[in-house]
Coordinates of N, CA and C in Angstrom, one line a residue:
K163 N -27.8 -4.9 19.0 CA -28.8 -4.1 18.4 C -29.8 -3.6 19.4
E164 N -30.4 -2.5 19.1 CA -31.5 -1.9 20.0 C -32.6 -2.9 20.1
T165 N -33.2 -3.0 21.3 CA -34.3 -3.9 21.5 C -35.5 -3.2 22.1
T166 N -36.6 -3.9 22.3 CA -37.7 -3.3 23.0 C -38.0 -4.1 24.2
D167 N -38.3 -3.4 25.4 CA -38.6 -4.1 26.6 C -40.0 -4.5 26.7
A168 N -40.4 -5.1 27.8 CA -41.8 -5.6 27.9 C -42.9 -4.5 27.9
K169 N -42.5 -3.3 28.2 CA -43.4 -2.1 28.1 C -43.3 -1.4 26.8
G170 N -42.6 -1.9 25.8 CA -42.5 -1.3 24.5 C -41.5 -0.2 24.4
R171 N -40.7 0.0 25.4 CA -39.7 1.1 25.4 C -38.4 0.6 24.6
K172 N -37.8 1.5 23.9 CA -36.5 1.1 23.2 C -35.4 1.0 24.3
V173 N -34.6 -0.1 24.1 CA -33.5 -0.3 25.0 C -32.2 -0.3 24.1
P174 N -31.3 0.6 24.3 CA -30.1 0.6 23.5 C -29.3 -0.7 23.5
G175 N -28.8 -1.1 22.3 CA -27.9 -2.2 22.3 C -26.5 -1.8 22.8
T176 N -26.0 -2.6 23.8 CA -24.7 -2.3 24.3 C -23.7 -3.5 24.3
C177 N -22.5 -3.2 24.3 CA -21.4 -4.2 24.3 C -20.2 -3.6 25.1
E178 N -19.8 -4.3 26.1 CA -18.6 -3.8 26.8 C -17.4 -4.7 26.4
F179 N -16.3 -4.0 26.0 CA -15.2 -4.8 25.5 C -13.9 -4.2 25.9
R180 N -12.8 -5.0 25.9 CA -11.5 -4.5 26.2 C -10.6 -4.7 25.0
V181 N -9.9 -3.7 24.5 CA -9.0 -3.8 23.4 C -7.8 -4.7 24.0
M182 N -7.5 -5.7 23.2 CA -6.4 -6.7 23.7 C -5.2 -6.5 22.8
S183 N -5.3 -6.3 21.6 CA -4.2 -6.2 20.7 C -3.5 -4.9 20.8
G184 N -2.1 -5.0 20.8 CA -1.3 -3.8 20.8 C -1.3 -3.0 19.5
T185 N -1.9 -3.6 18.5 CA -1.9 -2.9 17.2 C -3.3 -2.9 16.7
A186 N -3.5 -2.1 15.7 CA -4.8 -2.1 14.9 C -4.4 -1.9 13.4
V187 N -5.3 -2.3 12.6 CA -5.1 -2.1 11.1 C -6.3 -1.4 10.6
W188 N -6.1 -0.8 9.4 CA -7.2 -0.1 8.8 C -7.2 -0.4 7.3
G189 N -8.4 -0.3 6.8 CA -8.5 -0.6 5.4 C -9.9 -0.1 4.9
F190 N -10.4 -0.7 3.9 CA -11.7 -0.3 3.3 C -12.5 -1.6 3.1
Q191 N -13.8 -1.4 3.2 CA -14.7 -2.6 3.0 C -15.9 -2.2 2.2
L192 N -16.6 -3.2 1.6 CA -17.7 -3.1 0.8 C -18.6 -4.3 1.0
W193 N -19.9 -4.0 1.3 CA -20.9 -5.1 1.5 C -21.5 -5.3 0.1
Y194 N -21.8 -6.6 -0.2 CA -22.4 -6.9 -1.5 C -23.3 -8.2 -1.3
T195 N -24.1 -8.4 -2.3 CA -25.0 -9.6 -2.2 C -24.4 -10.6 -3.2
N196 N -24.1 -11.8 -2.7 CA -23.6 -12.9 -3.6 C -24.6 -13.5 -4.5
E197 N -24.2 -14.5 -5.3 CA -25.2 -15.1 -6.2 C -26.3 -15.9 -5.5
E198 N -26.0 -16.3 -4.2 CA -27.0 -17.1 -3.5 C -27.9 -16.1 -2.7
G199 N -27.8 -14.8 -2.9 CA -28.6 -13.8 -2.2 C -28.1 -13.5 -0.8
Q200 N -26.9 -13.9 -0.4 CA -26.4 -13.7 0.9 C -25.5 -12.4 1.0
K201 N -25.6 -11.7 2.1 CA -24.8 -10.5 2.3 C -23.4 -11.0 2.6
R202 N -22.4 -10.4 2.0 CA -21.0 -10.7 2.2 C -20.2 -9.4 2.3
C203 N -19.0 -9.4 2.9 CA -18.2 -8.3 3.0 C -16.8 -8.5 2.3
Q204 N -16.4 -7.6 1.5 CA -15.1 -7.6 0.8 C -14.3 -6.6 1.5
R205 N -13.1 -7.0 1.9 CA -12.2 -6.0 2.6 C -10.9 -5.9 1.9
W206 N -10.2 -4.7 2.0 CA -8.9 -4.5 1.4 C -8.1 -3.8 2.4
L207 N -6.9 -4.3 2.8 CA -6.0 -3.7 3.7 C -5.4 -2.4 3.1
A208 N -5.4 -1.3 3.8 CA -5.0 -0.1 3.3 C -3.5 -0.1 2.8
D209 N -2.6 -0.8 3.6 CA -1.2 -0.8 3.2 C -1.1 -1.5 1.8
D210 N -1.9 -2.6 1.5 CA -1.8 -3.3 0.3 C -2.3 -2.3 -0.9
L211 N -3.3 -1.6 -0.6 CA -3.8 -0.6 -1.6 C -2.8 0.4 -2.0
V212 N -2.2 1.0 -0.9 CA -1.2 2.1 -1.1 C 0.0 1.5 -1.9
A213 N 0.4 0.3 -1.6 CA 1.5 -0.3 -2.3 C 1.2 -0.5 -3.8
R214 N -0.1 -0.6 -4.1 CA -0.5 -0.7 -5.5 C -0.8 0.6 -6.1
G215 N -0.6 1.7 -5.4 CA -0.9 3.1 -5.9 C -2.3 3.5 -5.8
I216 N -3.1 2.8 -5.0 CA -4.5 3.1 -4.8 C -4.7 3.9 -3.5
Q217 N -5.2 5.2 -3.7 CA -5.3 6.1 -2.5 C -6.7 6.2 -2.1
G218 N -7.0 6.4 -0.8 CA -8.3 6.8 -0.3 C -9.4 5.8 -0.6
G219 N -9.1 4.5 -0.8 CA -10.1 3.5 -1.0 C -10.7 3.6 -2.3
A220 N -10.1 4.2 -3.3 CA -10.6 4.3 -4.7 C -10.4 2.9 -5.4
I221 N -11.1 1.9 -5.0 CA -10.9 0.6 -5.6 C -11.3 0.6 -7.0
P222 N -10.4 0.1 -7.9 CA -10.8 0.0 -9.4 C -12.1 -0.8 -9.6
E223 N -12.9 -0.4 -10.5 CA -14.2 -1.0 -10.7 C -14.1 -2.5 -11.0
D224 N -13.0 -2.9 -11.7 CA -12.8 -4.3 -12.1 C -12.5 -5.2 -10.9
Q225 N -12.2 -4.6 -9.7 CA -11.8 -5.4 -8.5 C -13.0 -5.4 -7.5
L226 N -14.1 -4.8 -7.9 CA -15.3 -4.8 -7.0 C -16.1 -6.1 -7.3
P227 N -16.7 -6.6 -6.2 CA -17.6 -7.8 -6.4 C -18.9 -7.3 -7.1
P228 N -19.6 -8.3 -7.7 CA -20.9 -7.9 -8.3 C -21.9 -7.6 -7.2
N229 N -22.9 -6.8 -7.5 CA -24.1 -6.5 -6.6 C -23.6 -5.8 -5.3
P230 N -22.8 -4.8 -5.5 CA -22.4 -4.1 -4.2 C -23.5 -3.2 -3.7
D231 N -23.4 -2.9 -2.4 CA -24.3 -1.9 -1.8 C -23.8 -0.6 -2.3
T232 N -24.8 0.3 -2.6 CA -24.4 1.6 -3.1 C -25.0 2.7 -2.3
Y233 N -24.5 3.9 -2.5 CA -25.0 5.1 -1.8 C -26.3 5.5 -2.6
E234 N -27.3 5.8 -1.8 CA -28.6 6.1 -2.4 C -28.6 7.2 -3.4
K235 N -27.9 8.3 -3.1 CA -28.0 9.5 -4.0 C -27.1 9.3 -5.2
S236 N -25.9 8.9 -5.0 CA -24.9 8.8 -6.1 C -25.0 7.5 -6.9
G237 N -25.4 6.5 -6.2 CA -25.4 5.1 -6.9 C -24.0 4.5 -6.9
K238 N -23.0 5.2 -6.3 CA -21.6 4.6 -6.3 C -21.5 3.6 -5.2
P239 N -20.6 2.6 -5.4 CA -20.4 1.6 -4.4 C -20.1 2.2 -3.0
K240 N -20.7 1.6 -2.0 CA -20.5 2.1 -0.7 C -19.3 1.6 0.0
I241 N -18.1 2.1 -0.4 CA -16.8 1.7 0.2 C -16.6 2.5 1.4
Q242 N -16.4 1.8 2.5 CA -16.2 2.5 3.8 C -14.8 2.2 4.5
K243 N -14.3 3.2 5.1 CA -13.0 3.0 5.9 C -13.4 2.2 7.2
F244 N -12.4 1.3 7.6 CA -12.6 0.6 8.9 C -11.3 0.6 9.6
L245 N -11.4 0.4 10.9 CA -10.2 0.2 11.8 C -10.5 -1.0 12.6
S246 N -9.6 -2.0 12.5 CA -9.9 -3.3 13.2 C -8.9 -3.6 14.3
T247 N -9.3 -4.1 15.4 CA -8.5 -4.5 16.5 C -9.1 -5.7 17.2
V248 N -8.3 -6.5 17.9 CA -8.8 -7.7 18.6 C -9.2 -7.2 20.0
V249 N -10.5 -7.6 20.3 CA -11.1 -7.2 21.6 C -11.5 -8.4 22.4
Y250 N -11.7 -8.3 23.7 CA -12.3 -9.3 24.5 C -13.7 -8.8 24.8
N251 N -14.8 -9.5 24.3 CA -16.2 -9.1 24.5 C -16.5 -9.6 25.8
I252 N -16.7 -8.7 26.8 CA -17.0 -9.1 28.2 C -18.3 -9.9 28.3
G253 N -19.3 -9.4 27.7 CA -20.6 -10.1 27.8 C -20.7 -11.5 27.2
E254 N -19.9 -11.7 26.1 CA -19.9 -13.0 25.5 C -18.7 -13.9 26.0
G255 N -17.8 -13.3 26.7 CA -16.6 -14.0 27.3 C -15.8 -14.6 26.2
T256 N -15.6 -13.9 25.1 CA -14.8 -14.4 23.9 C -14.0 -13.3 23.3
F257 N -13.0 -13.7 22.5 CA -12.2 -12.7 21.7 C -12.9 -12.6 20.4
Q258 N -12.9 -11.3 19.9 CA -13.4 -11.0 18.6 C -12.6 -9.9 17.9
I259 N -12.8 -9.8 16.6 CA -12.2 -8.7 15.9 C -13.3 -7.6 15.8
F260 N -13.0 -6.4 16.3 CA -14.0 -5.3 16.2 C -13.6 -4.4 15.1
D261 N -14.5 -4.3 14.1 CA -14.3 -3.4 13.0 C -15.0 -2.1 13.3
M262 N -14.3 -1.0 13.5 CA -14.9 0.3 13.7 C -15.1 0.9 12.3
V263 N -16.4 1.0 11.9 CA -16.7 1.5 10.6 C -17.2 2.9 10.6
P264 N -18.3 3.2 11.4 CA -18.8 4.6 11.4 C -17.7 5.6 11.8
D265 N -17.6 6.7 11.0 CA -16.6 7.7 11.3 C -16.7 8.2 12.8
K266 N -17.9 8.4 13.3 CA -18.1 8.9 14.6 C -17.5 7.9 15.6
L267 N -17.7 6.6 15.4 CA -17.2 5.6 16.3 C -15.6 5.7 16.3
R268 N -15.0 5.7 15.1 CA -13.6 5.8 15.0 C -13.0 7.0 15.7
K269 N -13.7 8.2 15.5 CA -13.3 9.4 16.0 C -13.3 9.4 17.6
Q270 N -14.4 8.8 18.1 CA -14.5 8.7 19.6 C -13.4 7.8 20.1
F271 N -13.1 6.7 19.4 CA -12.0 5.8 19.9 C -10.7 6.6 19.8
E272 N -10.4 7.2 18.7 CA -9.1 8.0 18.6 C -9.0 9.1 19.6
A273 N -10.1 9.8 19.9 CA -10.0 10.9 20.8 C -9.8 10.4 22.2
T274 N -10.4 9.3 22.6 CA -10.1 8.7 23.9 C -8.7 8.2 24.0
C275 N -8.2 7.5 23.0 CA -6.8 7.0 23.1 C -5.7 8.1 23.1
S276 N -6.0 9.3 22.5 CA -5.1 10.4 22.5 C -5.2 11.3 23.7
N277 N -6.2 11.1 24.5 CA -6.4 11.8 25.8 C -5.5 11.3 26.8
P278 N -4.6 12.1 27.4 CA -3.7 11.6 28.5 C -4.4 11.0 29.7
A279 N -5.6 11.3 29.9 CA -6.3 10.8 31.1 C -6.6 9.3 30.8
W280 N -6.7 8.9 29.5 CA -7.1 7.5 29.2 C -5.9 6.8 28.7
G281 N -5.2 7.3 27.7 CA -4.0 6.7 27.1 C -4.3 5.4 26.3
F282 N -3.4 4.5 26.2 CA -3.4 3.4 25.4 C -4.6 2.5 25.8
P283 N -5.4 2.0 24.8 CA -6.7 1.4 25.1 C -6.7 0.0 25.7
T284 N -5.5 -0.5 26.0 CA -5.5 -1.9 26.6 C -5.6 -1.8 28.1
S285 N -5.7 -0.6 28.7 CA -5.8 -0.6 30.1 C -7.2 -0.2 30.7
Y286 N -8.2 -0.2 29.8 CA -9.5 0.1 30.3 C -10.5 -0.5 29.3
D287 N -11.7 -0.6 29.7 CA -12.8 -1.1 28.8 C -13.5 0.1 28.1
F288 N -14.2 -0.3 27.0 CA -15.1 0.6 26.4 C -16.5 0.1 26.5
L289 N -17.5 0.9 26.6 CA -18.9 0.6 26.5 C -19.4 1.2 25.2
W290 N -19.8 0.3 24.3 CA -20.3 0.7 22.9 C -21.8 0.6 23.0
T291 N -22.5 1.7 22.7 CA -23.9 1.7 22.7 C -24.4 2.1 21.3
R292 N -25.4 1.4 20.8 CA -26.0 1.7 19.5 C -27.5 1.8 19.6
T293 N -28.0 2.9 19.1 CA -29.5 3.2 19.1 C -29.9 3.6 17.7
G294 N -31.1 3.4 17.4 CA -31.7 3.7 16.1 C -31.4 2.7 15.0
E295 N -31.9 3.0 13.8 CA -31.7 2.1 12.6 C -31.3 3.0 11.4
G296 N -30.7 2.3 10.4 CA -30.3 2.9 9.2 C -29.6 4.2 9.4
L297 N -30.0 5.2 8.6 CA -29.3 6.5 8.7 C -29.4 7.2 10.0
K298 N -30.4 6.7 10.9 CA -30.6 7.3 12.2 C -29.9 6.6 13.3
T299 N -29.0 5.7 12.9 CA -28.2 5.0 13.9 C -27.2 5.9 14.6
V300 N -27.1 5.8 15.9 CA -26.2 6.6 16.7 C -25.3 5.6 17.5
H301 N -24.0 5.8 17.3 CA -23.0 5.0 18.0 C -22.3 5.8 19.1
T302 N -22.2 5.3 20.3 CA -21.5 6.0 21.3 C -20.5 5.1 21.9
L303 N -19.3 5.6 22.1 CA -18.2 4.8 22.7 C -17.7 5.5 23.9
Q304 N -17.9 4.9 25.1 CA -17.5 5.5 26.4 C -16.4 4.7 27.1
P305 N -15.3 5.3 27.5 CA -14.3 4.6 28.2 C -14.8 4.3 29.6
Q306 N -14.4 3.2 30.2 CA -14.7 2.8 31.5 C -13.5 2.9 32.4
P307 N -13.7 2.9 33.8 CA -12.5 3.0 34.7 C -11.4 2.0 34.4
H308 N -10.2 2.5 34.6 CA -9.0 1.7 34.4 C -9.0 0.5 35.4
Y309 N -8.5 -0.7 34.9 CA -8.2 -1.8 35.8 C -7.3 -2.8 35.0
E310 N -6.7 -3.7 35.7 CA -5.8 -4.7 35.1 C -6.7 -5.8 34.5
V311 N -6.3 -6.3 33.4 CA -7.0 -7.5 32.8 C -6.7 -8.7 33.7
P312 N -7.7 -9.5 34.0 CA -7.5 -10.7 34.9 C -6.5 -11.6 34.2
D313 N -5.7 -12.3 35.0 CA -4.6 -13.1 34.5 C -5.1 -14.2 33.5
E314 N -6.3 -14.8 33.9 CA -6.9 -15.9 33.0 C -7.2 -15.4 31.6
I315 N -7.8 -14.2 31.5 CA -8.1 -13.6 30.2 C -6.8 -13.2 29.5
Q316 N -5.8 -12.7 30.1 CA -4.6 -12.3 29.5 C -3.9 -13.6 29.0
A317 N -3.9 -14.7 29.7 CA -3.3 -15.9 29.3 C -4.0 -16.5 28.1
R318 N -5.3 -16.4 28.1 CA -6.1 -16.9 26.9 C -5.7 -16.0 25.7
F319 N -5.6 -14.7 25.8 CA -5.2 -13.9 24.7 C -3.8 -14.2 24.2
D320 N -2.9 -14.3 25.2 CA -1.5 -14.6 24.8 C -1.4 -15.9 24.0
A321 N -2.3 -16.9 24.2 CA -2.2 -18.1 23.5 C -3.0 -18.1 22.1
L322 N -3.7 -17.0 21.9 CA -4.5 -16.8 20.7 C -3.7 -16.6 19.5
E323 N -4.1 -17.2 18.4 CA -3.4 -16.9 17.1 C -4.4 -16.2 16.2
V324 N -4.2 -14.9 16.0 CA -5.0 -14.1 15.2 C -4.2 -13.2 14.3
N325 N -4.6 -13.0 13.0 CA -3.8 -12.3 12.1 C -4.7 -11.1 11.6
L326 N -4.6 -9.9 12.2 CA -5.4 -8.8 11.8 C -5.2 -8.4 10.3
E327 N -4.0 -8.5 9.8 CA -3.7 -8.1 8.4 C -4.5 -9.0 7.5
A328 N -4.5 -10.3 7.8 CA -5.3 -11.2 7.0 C -6.8 -10.9 7.0
H329 N -7.3 -10.5 8.2 CA -8.7 -10.1 8.3 C -9.0 -8.9 7.4
A330 N -8.1 -7.9 7.5 CA -8.3 -6.7 6.8 C -8.1 -6.9 5.3
S331 N -7.4 -7.9 4.9 CA -7.2 -8.2 3.5 C -8.3 -9.1 2.9
G332 N -9.3 -9.5 3.7 CA -10.4 -10.3 3.2 C -10.0 -11.8 3.2
A333 N -9.0 -12.3 3.9 CA -8.6 -13.7 3.9 C -9.7 -14.6 4.5
P334 N -9.7 -15.9 4.2 CA -10.6 -16.8 4.8 C -10.4 -16.9 6.4
V335 N -11.5 -17.2 7.1 CA -11.5 -17.3 8.5 C -10.3 -18.1 9.1
D336 N -10.0 -19.2 8.5 CA -8.9 -20.1 9.0 C -7.6 -19.5 8.9
E337 N -7.4 -18.5 8.0 CA -6.1 -17.8 7.9 C -6.1 -16.6 8.9
V338 N -7.2 -16.2 9.3 CA -7.3 -15.1 10.3 C -7.1 -15.6 11.7
W339 N -7.9 -16.7 12.1 CA -7.9 -17.1 13.5 C -7.1 -18.3 13.8
G340 N -6.3 -18.8 13.0 CA -5.4 -19.9 13.4 C -6.2 -21.1 13.8
D341 N -6.0 -21.6 15.0 CA -6.7 -22.8 15.5 C -7.9 -22.6 16.3
I342 N -8.5 -21.4 16.3 CA -9.7 -21.1 17.1 C -10.9 -21.8 16.5
E343 N -11.8 -22.3 17.4 CA -13.0 -23.0 16.9 C -14.1 -22.0 16.7
A344 N -14.8 -22.2 15.6 CA -15.9 -21.3 15.3 C -17.0 -21.4 16.3
K345 N -17.7 -20.3 16.6 CA -18.8 -20.3 17.6 C -20.0 -21.0 16.9
T346 N -20.7 -21.8 17.6 CA -21.8 -22.5 17.1 C -23.0 -22.1 18.0
E347 N -24.2 -22.0 17.3 CA -25.4 -21.7 18.0 C -26.0 -23.0 18.6
D348 N -26.4 -23.1 19.8 CA -27.0 -24.3 20.4 C -28.5 -24.3 20.2

């Protein structure tokens, strides 16, 4: 997230990452407030919805969680499209699932990947920058120079058990990450 430096100037939030998975999945998500007052995310894998005859993320009302976030003007549930892929977060030194939700972010990613100068996203890093808040948030995704993933990181990824389809279906963390240990705050 955007921060403020010692002189009170805004500093954009940035994250450099490498796409590691050869595949990505897409679906729809909705944030809601549970009975304990905590924010939670409900996800639906697009392929599962299509198999059930549900097009364009038009989730039936009886399948929505209570207390969903809604659009300010229409009051309708704020169901958003996402694209998920496994990335290596360079600053954190860990593997994560990156959910690209804002349309602009997904479009920048797709444009880079379809550009012959960049190609498949596993051969270069992206620098994701986020500035602003709420409706004034601006996301920028910039490709970085090509280079080979270090052998140690590739070996760690090859040993990783992660199920993107389970993530996009809203499955519990242990069904998504296999035997990975949860990050703890010290």
